[in-house]
Amino acid sequence: MRKKTIIPLFIACLVIVGISFSFMNKHKNDVTPFKPDADNAGLKLPVGFGANKVADNLGKARHIVITKDGSIYIKLMKVVDGKGILFLQDKDKDGKYEVQTAFCNYGGTGVTIKNGYLYASSDKEVFRYKLDENEQVIDPANPEKIITGLLARRQHQTKSILLDNEDNIYVNIGAPTNSCQENDRGLESKGKVGCPILDSAGGIWQFKANKLNQSYADGLRYATGIRNVMGLDWNTQNNTLYVMQHGRDNLNSSWPKLFNTKQSAEIPAEAMYMIKKGDNAGWPYVYYDTYQHKNILAPEYGGDGKKEGSKEFINPIVAFPAHMAPNALLFYTGNMFPERYKQGAFVAFHGSWNRAPEKQAGYFVAFVPFKDGKPAGEWEVFADGFSGLNEVMAPREALHRPCGLAQGPDGSLYVTDDVKGTVYRIGYNINK
Amino acid sequence: MKKIICAAILIIGFLSNSKAQIKKKDIVAKTPTNQLAKGKILYAKHCVVCHQADGGGVMGLNPPLIKTDYVLGDQKRLINIILKGLDKEIEIDGETYANPMPGLSHLSDQEVADVLSYIRNNFGNKASIISPAQVKVIRASKTK
């Protein structure tokens, strides 16, 4: 008799606790376990890795960030139905994420999460949105504007953003020209003396992450002489900023007497820099030569393809092939991938255009092993096949182009594509 | 006096006629196919790096030359794009392009005519040939 009443009571208690628990966490999401598609989403990956498409047709999906419960925020370059940030979850755990909400009325590239806020950039401003305990935006319509009035002309207009662990935010401000010429990309046009644009662009600026309405006067030009950066990340091992520069174009079309089309396709390197406060990487005065492995004086400033540049400029720590357009950089800190990937750098290469008439390059995600903030081996192709082609002659042919990278709470790697708006998830699965 | 005038008229007539003959020969030598063949080489040298082998341009950076209003439409505007370049936001099928196009005024009238005739009859385009004379007039005029 007693037993008979205790058991239902116990069950009722469990139900009540369960309901209240789920009520408290009604926004809480569980990380979808990684499961590769049969064809690994069309990607070529190292042995043991797999991939699936978690979303598709989202628009020009640029940078991406994953919350601690596995939900996704994506910044769109161009608003879709008036909205520029997408929030996705996979509620039924079938591996496909659905857009739950869309907000923000501006297009842009940067999005990241730090200390209870979602940060996002337009081409001229940076905003932040307070997050609740599940890292969901509390008031999507009313962000705080933390940075405003940044230079954004037509070229290299996008702003990528990154926070360190001391409440500083770093913003790239791309130079609005190829090489600071009098006549941009023109034939044998000289460089402007003392390239004036470096006062407001061509570098990385540092601002406070928690101060409103800052502009140039409130910020610090943290590093200069960097033509345009889209991929940047903070290495927590040595507490240092790393950036991927988009190197200069048009050596042949502007300087046909000095560079043939093949040299123009292969020079300069796409450079990864380790940045310390005050560094100068030398744009537009020098470029890093893929073959000579040094900074060479730019033809706009009297160079002939051989003369070395000033020693005041820093050298890259990794030099990739030319024009591959690195659009994202991520230091891997997860536990899912094998040991050699830990602390290493993933780089999403959007893919080249400035190599024509040679075939194009990039359109893949590369990996560089790192130890204590220094490269510990050669770079390698990690994920390929985004373009859907064996070789890309013209960028328009590529079906997908990698653009953003993010690490999930389980250690899987997310890659966005801004052609079709596909989101890939790459995981490691020993049983496969 | 009359004789002299007559002779002068004859001579002038002969001269202008022979000039006209040379011009005619010129035109015959530059049949559209020849112009298009030259245009193709010029495209590979001066345009392909930005507009690409398929004329498809580069997403967000350099516009396509496939059936655009600029390629098929107003010839004066088209010639001016080559001579003076272009650096303002244009929209093609809802897309905009961030890069500038530098002026290529170092190309001769004939070269501009050839490369434009080529792009107007390639990449799925079909439009009239552009003559060097048209380029010459626009190069000389100050207005844009």
XYZ file of C-alpha atoms in Angstrom:
576
model
C 0.000 0.000 0.000
C 2.700 2.454 0.995
C 4.928 1.468 -1.829
C 2.080 2.077 -4.254
C 1.738 5.717 -3.258
C 5.426 6.482 -2.977
C 6.254 5.532 -6.533
C 3.667 7.769 -8.252
C 4.609 10.581 -5.877
C 8.206 10.141 -6.806
C 7.379 10.200 -10.512
C 5.224 13.298 -10.061
C 8.113 15.012 -8.319
C 10.446 14.104 -11.152
C 7.997 15.490 -13.694
C 7.637 18.745 -11.776
C 11.389 19.129 -11.440
C 11.788 18.279 -15.107
C 9.203 20.806 -16.223
C 10.599 23.594 -14.090
C 14.110 22.767 -15.249
C 13.094 22.908 -18.891
C 11.151 26.100 -18.188
C 14.208 27.745 -16.672
C 16.202 26.715 -19.690
C 13.554 27.160 -22.285
C 16.060 28.799 -24.632
C 18.739 26.280 -23.956
C 19.946 24.288 -26.896
C 21.974 21.097 -26.948
C 24.916 20.720 -29.256
C 23.968 18.576 -32.238
C 26.336 15.576 -32.291
C 28.560 15.686 -35.362
C 27.551 13.348 -38.172
C 29.181 13.574 -41.611
C 27.168 13.503 -44.848
C 27.769 10.391 -46.976
C 29.774 12.484 -49.461
C 31.367 14.688 -46.769
C 29.397 17.614 -48.234
C 31.554 17.366 -51.364
C 34.760 18.265 -49.498
C 38.143 16.580 -49.677
C 39.518 16.170 -46.160
C 42.422 14.429 -44.414
C 41.783 10.811 -43.361
C 39.470 10.532 -40.389
C 37.712 13.843 -40.982
C 34.196 14.250 -42.268
C 31.844 17.098 -43.115
C 28.191 17.906 -43.480
C 26.241 20.882 -44.731
C 24.419 22.385 -41.789
C 22.688 25.142 -43.761
C 22.312 26.382 -47.310
C 21.111 29.356 -49.369
C 21.538 31.858 -46.564
C 22.849 34.757 -48.683
C 26.360 36.201 -48.634
C 27.411 34.424 -45.451
C 30.588 36.053 -44.149
C 31.929 35.591 -40.638
C 30.358 33.173 -38.176
C 30.423 32.488 -34.454
C 29.080 29.535 -32.450
C 27.610 29.907 -28.975
C 28.560 27.659 -26.073
C 25.374 25.624 -26.642
C 26.075 25.157 -30.353
C 23.781 27.824 -31.815
C 25.104 29.878 -34.746
C 25.278 33.585 -35.583
C 26.197 34.547 -39.144
C 26.878 38.006 -40.551
C 25.607 38.662 -44.062
C 27.501 40.983 -46.395
C 24.202 42.150 -47.831
C 20.931 42.178 -45.915
C 18.335 39.546 -46.859
C 14.751 40.717 -46.299
C 16.259 43.707 -44.551
C 18.236 41.638 -42.018
C 22.000 41.253 -41.726
C 22.535 38.756 -38.876
C 21.084 35.249 -38.833
C 20.597 33.126 -35.714
C 20.406 29.388 -36.369
C 19.678 26.328 -34.268
C 19.115 22.655 -34.958
C 16.156 21.936 -32.703
C 15.300 18.492 -34.052
C 18.973 17.448 -34.050
C 18.863 16.162 -37.607
C 22.150 17.915 -38.368
C 20.522 20.706 -40.403
C 20.266 24.088 -38.730
C 17.269 26.337 -39.304
C 17.197 30.126 -39.151
C 15.367 30.962 -35.916
C 15.579 34.732 -36.065
C 17.155 37.390 -38.237
C 17.960 40.897 -37.055
C 20.111 44.010 -37.628
C 19.503 46.308 -40.591
C 23.050 46.534 -41.955
C 25.234 44.327 -44.112
C 28.827 43.624 -43.120
C 31.423 40.978 -42.390
C 32.448 40.834 -38.730
C 30.693 38.959 -35.942
C 32.068 37.592 -32.681
C 31.104 36.839 -29.071
C 32.981 37.939 -25.973
C 32.094 38.421 -22.322
C 28.327 38.308 -22.698
C 28.036 40.399 -25.850
C 27.632 39.725 -29.544
C 29.744 42.169 -31.573
C 28.989 42.834 -35.245
C 30.276 45.256 -37.848
C 28.918 47.185 -40.791
C 31.511 48.668 -43.142
C 31.705 51.865 -41.062
C 30.576 50.969 -37.550
C 30.736 48.320 -34.836
C 27.768 47.430 -32.614
C 27.238 45.135 -29.691
C 24.200 43.261 -28.403
C 23.832 42.053 -24.830
C 23.404 38.286 -24.521
C 21.431 36.259 -21.994
C 22.863 33.263 -20.131
C 22.314 31.084 -23.223
C 24.144 33.587 -25.411
C 20.995 34.740 -27.127
C 20.559 38.403 -28.009
C 18.214 40.070 -25.524
C 17.205 43.139 -27.521
C 18.018 42.702 -31.208
C 16.543 46.076 -32.203
C 18.660 48.162 -29.840
C 22.380 47.442 -30.018
C 24.981 49.737 -28.520
C 27.097 51.533 -31.093
C 30.643 51.278 -29.876
C 32.630 52.437 -32.926
C 31.545 54.833 -35.658
C 32.884 56.922 -38.546
C 35.405 54.415 -39.897
C 36.698 54.932 -43.402
C 34.911 52.753 -45.942
C 35.351 53.627 -49.579
C 34.620 51.173 -52.326
C 37.616 48.847 -52.062
C 38.551 46.811 -49.000
C 35.611 48.313 -47.194
C 34.712 45.408 -44.919
C 35.555 45.449 -41.220
C 36.586 42.332 -39.347
C 36.580 42.402 -35.565
C 38.346 40.603 -32.746
C 38.558 41.001 -28.967
C 41.485 40.238 -26.685
C 41.151 39.274 -23.021
C 41.584 42.829 -21.754
C 38.435 44.443 -23.128
C 40.070 45.736 -26.278
C 38.519 45.323 -29.702
C 40.614 45.243 -32.875
C 39.219 46.390 -36.215
C 40.892 46.145 -39.598
C 40.518 49.242 -41.745
C 41.444 48.220 -45.278
C 43.251 50.649 -47.567
C 40.868 51.775 -50.304
C 43.433 51.325 -53.091
C 45.708 48.663 -54.521
C 49.046 50.334 -53.910
C 48.387 53.991 -53.070
C 48.987 55.073 -56.681
C 48.143 58.523 -58.048
C 45.872 56.671 -60.456
C 44.703 53.495 -58.734
C 45.588 50.333 -60.673
C 46.671 52.580 -63.579
C 49.536 51.984 -65.983
C 52.912 52.915 -64.450
C 51.222 55.268 -62.039
C 53.536 56.325 -59.177
C 52.727 55.926 -55.506
C 51.555 58.959 -53.549
C 54.369 60.458 -51.506
C 54.001 59.500 -47.833
C 50.849 57.546 -48.659
C 48.341 59.751 -46.783
C 45.654 57.093 -46.455
C 47.743 55.339 -43.796
C 46.449 57.905 -41.275
C 42.977 56.412 -41.453
C 43.307 53.018 -43.150
C 45.765 50.297 -44.139
C 46.110 48.969 -40.617
C 44.568 47.520 -37.483
C 42.975 49.877 -34.984
C 42.387 49.168 -31.310
C 39.360 50.495 -29.414
C 37.740 49.819 -26.053
C 35.177 47.036 -26.196
C 32.839 48.701 -23.693
C 32.852 52.389 -24.633
C 30.188 53.959 -26.820
C 30.578 56.014 -30.010
C 34.332 55.829 -30.364
C 36.003 56.962 -33.548
C 39.587 57.540 -34.728
C 40.362 60.019 -31.941
C 39.441 57.445 -29.284
C 41.260 54.546 -30.922
C 44.860 53.584 -31.414
C 46.471 52.676 -34.718
C 47.764 49.384 -33.348
C 49.622 48.350 -36.506
C 50.064 49.946 -39.919
C 51.263 49.169 -43.432
C 48.758 46.313 -43.781
C 46.850 46.628 -47.033
C 43.671 44.782 -46.140
C 42.844 42.142 -43.549
C 39.790 39.985 -43.299
C 41.113 37.111 -41.198
C 42.481 37.910 -37.762
C 42.624 35.993 -34.497
C 44.036 36.204 -31.009
C 46.509 33.503 -30.055
C 45.923 32.708 -26.406
C 49.225 30.846 -26.044
C 51.324 33.982 -26.401
C 48.518 36.535 -26.001
C 49.209 38.049 -29.403
C 47.319 39.292 -32.454
C 47.777 37.509 -35.801
C 46.458 38.763 -39.131
C 46.257 37.540 -42.715
C 46.921 40.261 -45.282
C 45.383 40.408 -48.738
C 48.485 41.211 -50.786
C 48.635 43.710 -53.620
C 47.402 43.014 -57.154
C 48.159 44.006 -60.736
C 51.967 43.867 -60.892
C 51.737 43.052 -64.597
C 48.822 45.224 -65.686
C 50.297 48.273 -63.922
C 53.999 47.482 -64.552
C 54.198 45.325 -67.707
C 57.844 46.216 -68.302
C 58.869 44.794 -64.915
C 56.548 41.808 -64.421
C 55.110 39.282 -66.854
C 51.678 37.750 -66.305
C 53.130 34.646 -64.634
C 55.181 36.675 -62.147
C 52.132 38.820 -61.515
C 50.079 35.710 -60.786
C 52.637 34.371 -58.302
C 53.850 37.500 -56.505
C 53.418 38.695 -53.781
C 52.810 36.182 -50.989
C 49.606 36.223 -48.999
C 51.244 36.964 -45.681
C 50.420 35.965 -42.109
C 51.828 38.462 -39.632
C 52.278 38.180 -35.902
C 51.440 41.706 -34.804
C 52.873 43.602 -31.873
C 51.718 47.085 -31.000
C 53.378 49.613 -33.306
C 54.362 47.161 -36.056
C 54.541 48.291 -39.683
C 54.208 45.652 -42.420
C 55.248 48.094 -45.143
C 52.289 48.471 -47.491
C 52.344 50.233 -49.973
C 56.127 50.671 -50.003
C 57.022 46.988 -50.078
C 55.517 43.627 -50.897
C 56.724 40.213 -49.737
C 58.216 38.313 -52.669
C 57.119 34.682 -52.855
C 60.445 33.531 -54.319
C 63.051 35.890 -52.888
C 61.512 35.535 -49.399
C 61.968 39.189 -48.534
C 60.262 42.541 -48.619
C 60.853 44.055 -52.059
C 60.460 47.750 -52.882
C 57.151 48.337 -54.687
C 57.382 49.561 -58.287
C 55.159 52.506 -57.355
C 57.978 53.667 -55.063
C 60.940 53.070 -57.347
C 61.215 49.300 -57.150
C 62.308 47.095 -60.033
C 61.300 43.696 -58.705
C 64.718 43.207 -57.050
C 65.579 46.163 -54.825
C 64.957 45.287 -51.188
C 62.658 47.358 -49.043
C 63.476 49.111 -45.793
C 64.378 46.878 -42.848
C 61.963 48.754 -40.596
C 59.113 46.621 -41.955
C 58.216 43.313 -40.339
C 58.360 39.989 -42.180
C 55.517 37.485 -42.380
C 55.635 34.372 -40.224
C 53.911 32.333 -42.932
C 53.990 33.142 -46.668
C 51.241 31.527 -48.737
C 50.937 31.610 -52.539
C 49.740 34.865 -54.080
C 46.224 36.267 -54.417
C 44.386 33.422 -52.639
C 42.411 35.944 -50.546
C 42.503 34.822 -46.890
C 39.095 35.761 -45.487
C 39.302 34.137 -42.053
C 41.913 32.971 -39.538
C 41.260 30.690 -36.562
C 43.589 29.212 -33.966
C 42.191 25.840 -33.031
C 41.743 25.275 -29.306
C 39.227 22.435 -29.436
C 39.552 18.831 -28.310
C 37.866 17.016 -31.178
C 40.692 17.092 -33.737
C 43.917 15.075 -33.318
C 46.702 16.512 -31.202
C 48.717 18.061 -34.052
C 45.855 20.432 -34.870
C 45.771 21.876 -31.378
C 46.868 25.539 -31.295
C 47.381 25.416 -35.068
C 46.006 27.974 -37.521
C 43.184 27.399 -39.988
C 42.919 29.902 -42.846
C 39.890 30.173 -45.148
C 41.083 31.160 -48.619
C 38.239 32.722 -50.566
C 40.127 32.042 -53.817
C 41.991 34.210 -56.292
C 41.021 36.338 -59.294
C 44.208 38.300 -59.898
C 46.062 35.292 -61.330
C 44.315 35.350 -64.735
C 45.309 34.281 -67.376
C 46.952 31.626 -65.146
C 44.520 29.271 -63.413
C 43.123 30.509 -60.120
C 44.240 29.294 -56.674
C 42.837 28.983 -53.176
C 39.148 28.132 -52.718
C 40.181 25.932 -49.778
C 40.823 25.944 -46.035
C 44.513 25.620 -45.153
C 46.160 24.506 -41.932
C 49.485 25.490 -40.366
C 50.693 23.589 -37.282
C 51.764 25.979 -34.494
C 53.627 25.669 -31.246
C 53.838 28.511 -28.733
C 52.675 31.022 -31.308
C 55.221 30.014 -33.958
C 54.627 27.884 -37.054
C 55.805 24.330 -36.353
C 55.697 23.009 -39.917
C 54.728 23.807 -43.498
C 51.215 24.935 -44.380
C 48.953 22.340 -46.003
C 45.568 22.195 -47.674
C 43.082 21.010 -45.047
C 39.664 21.151 -46.716
C 39.336 21.403 -50.478
C 36.600 20.919 -53.034
C 34.435 23.938 -52.200
C 34.518 25.091 -55.828
C 33.164 21.767 -57.075
C 35.818 21.829 -59.830
C 39.249 20.329 -60.360
C 40.575 23.696 -61.384
C 39.082 27.144 -61.319
C 39.934 29.320 -64.318
C 37.482 32.115 -63.532
C 36.066 32.845 -60.050
C 32.488 32.826 -61.296
C 32.794 29.083 -61.971
C 33.324 28.242 -58.286
C 30.163 26.858 -56.702
C 31.253 27.812 -53.174
C 34.004 30.010 -51.743
C 35.157 29.675 -48.113
C 34.785 32.910 -46.187
C 34.313 32.499 -42.435
C 35.569 30.061 -39.766
C 34.338 29.210 -36.295
C 34.948 26.542 -33.696
C 32.006 24.786 -32.090
C 31.857 23.867 -28.382
C 32.532 20.220 -29.321
C 35.625 21.232 -31.316
C 34.108 20.864 -34.772
C 35.037 23.508 -37.351
C 32.411 25.563 -39.195
C 33.082 27.126 -42.586
C 30.799 29.619 -44.358
C 30.527 30.192 -48.101
C 29.389 33.543 -49.506
C 28.438 32.374 -53.002
C 25.493 30.135 -52.144
C 25.357 30.826 -48.428
C 26.279 27.289 -47.426
C 27.567 26.455 -43.939
C 29.818 23.429 -43.568
C 30.694 21.629 -40.366
C 33.896 19.613 -40.325
C 34.450 17.009 -37.647
C 36.835 14.244 -36.752
C 35.459 10.759 -36.441
C 37.920 7.999 -35.689
C 35.421 5.242 -36.488
C 34.991 6.430 -40.045
C 43.916 80.418 -116.286
C 40.919 78.227 -117.035
C 43.321 75.448 -117.982
C 45.158 75.794 -114.715
C 41.927 75.645 -112.748
C 40.812 72.626 -114.717
C 44.126 70.895 -114.114
C 43.959 71.736 -110.392
C 40.465 70.323 -110.134
C 41.578 67.226 -111.959
C 44.602 66.800 -109.738
C 42.591 67.353 -106.555
C 39.978 64.985 -107.826
C 42.589 62.374 -108.597
C 44.267 62.790 -105.211
C 41.103 62.580 -103.185
C 40.001 59.631 -105.224
C 43.216 57.754 -104.601
C 42.954 58.572 -100.883
C 39.470 57.178 -100.917
C 40.820 54.072 -102.586
C 43.418 53.596 -99.886
C 40.704 54.008 -97.256
C 38.546 51.451 -98.999
C 41.450 49.016 -99.050
C 41.965 49.686 -95.353
C 38.383 48.822 -94.602
C 38.624 45.671 -96.665
C 41.760 44.637 -94.791
C 39.988 45.240 -91.462
C 36.954 43.118 -91.887
C 35.130 42.591 -88.597
C 36.623 39.115 -88.177
C 40.097 40.582 -88.340
C 39.113 43.295 -85.885
C 37.607 40.686 -83.580
C 40.723 38.519 -83.772
C 42.863 41.503 -82.820
C 40.369 42.405 -80.124
C 40.712 38.962 -78.621
C 44.473 39.372 -78.241
C 44.014 42.839 -76.771
C 41.418 41.504 -74.323
C 43.869 38.854 -73.133
C 46.524 41.490 -72.623
C 44.603 44.394 -71.099
C 41.328 43.161 -69.632
C 41.424 39.481 -68.715
C 43.166 39.933 -65.358
C 40.111 41.777 -64.031
C 37.173 40.743 -66.205
C 38.359 37.098 -66.526
C 38.546 34.695 -69.464
C 34.802 34.079 -69.466
C 33.962 37.784 -69.226
C 32.208 36.884 -65.988
C 34.114 39.297 -63.770
C 34.658 38.701 -60.056
C 31.879 38.646 -57.472
C 31.778 41.946 -55.613
C 34.957 43.290 -57.220
C 34.993 43.478 -61.020
C 31.762 43.483 -63.065
C 30.896 40.967 -65.777
C 30.858 41.992 -69.443
C 28.035 39.591 -70.273
C 25.011 41.362 -71.776
C 25.429 44.430 -69.600
C 23.914 47.753 -70.490
C 27.398 49.263 -70.484
C 28.730 46.850 -73.103
C 25.663 46.765 -75.352
C 24.284 50.257 -74.816
C 25.511 53.842 -75.311
C 28.727 53.563 -77.333
C 30.053 56.910 -76.197
C 29.776 55.860 -72.572
C 31.460 52.557 -73.376
C 34.378 54.191 -75.190
C 34.787 56.627 -72.317
C 35.005 53.772 -69.788
C 38.090 52.508 -71.626
C 39.651 55.942 -72.145
C 38.928 57.426 -68.718
C 38.200 54.428 -66.502
C 35.330 54.143 -64.053
C 35.207 54.517 -60.285
C 31.695 54.874 -59.037
C 29.095 52.446 -57.791
C 27.359 50.742 -60.685
C 24.738 48.050 -60.305
C 24.454 45.046 -62.611
C 21.691 42.538 -61.834
C 21.505 43.829 -58.272
C 25.254 43.409 -57.645
C 27.768 46.178 -57.057
C 31.526 46.112 -57.543
C 34.166 47.535 -55.250
C 37.186 47.928 -57.515
C 37.903 50.878 -59.796
C 38.718 50.461 -63.469
C 41.779 52.484 -64.466
C 41.627 54.493 -67.701
C 43.417 52.757 -70.548
C 44.006 55.829 -72.729
C 47.413 54.476 -73.765
C 45.543 52.133 -76.125
C 45.289 53.560 -79.679
C 41.968 54.424 -81.303
C 42.274 51.267 -83.356
C 43.010 49.132 -80.282
C 40.086 50.548 -78.313
C 37.810 49.939 -81.301
C 39.084 46.387 -81.701
C 38.786 45.345 -78.063
C 35.331 46.903 -77.707
C 34.118 45.281 -80.918
C 35.427 42.007 -79.511
C 33.617 42.247 -76.174
C 30.434 43.391 -77.938
C 30.511 40.172 -79.962
C 31.687 37.682 -77.370
C 30.524 36.282 -74.014
C 27.052 35.906 -75.520
C 26.935 39.550 -76.662
C 25.838 40.675 -80.114
C 26.188 44.329 -81.029
C 27.643 46.591 -83.721
C 31.335 47.014 -84.413
C 33.009 50.146 -83.046
C 35.236 52.086 -85.442
C 38.500 53.871 -84.657
C 36.913 57.072 -85.984
C 34.287 56.926 -83.221
C 37.016 56.508 -80.600
C 38.975 59.385 -82.112
C 36.024 61.772 -81.885
C 35.345 60.858 -78.264
C 38.994 61.054 -77.278
C 39.150 64.570 -78.772
C 35.949 65.822 -77.128
C 36.325 67.276 -73.649
C 32.901 66.305 -72.352
C 32.335 63.011 -70.650
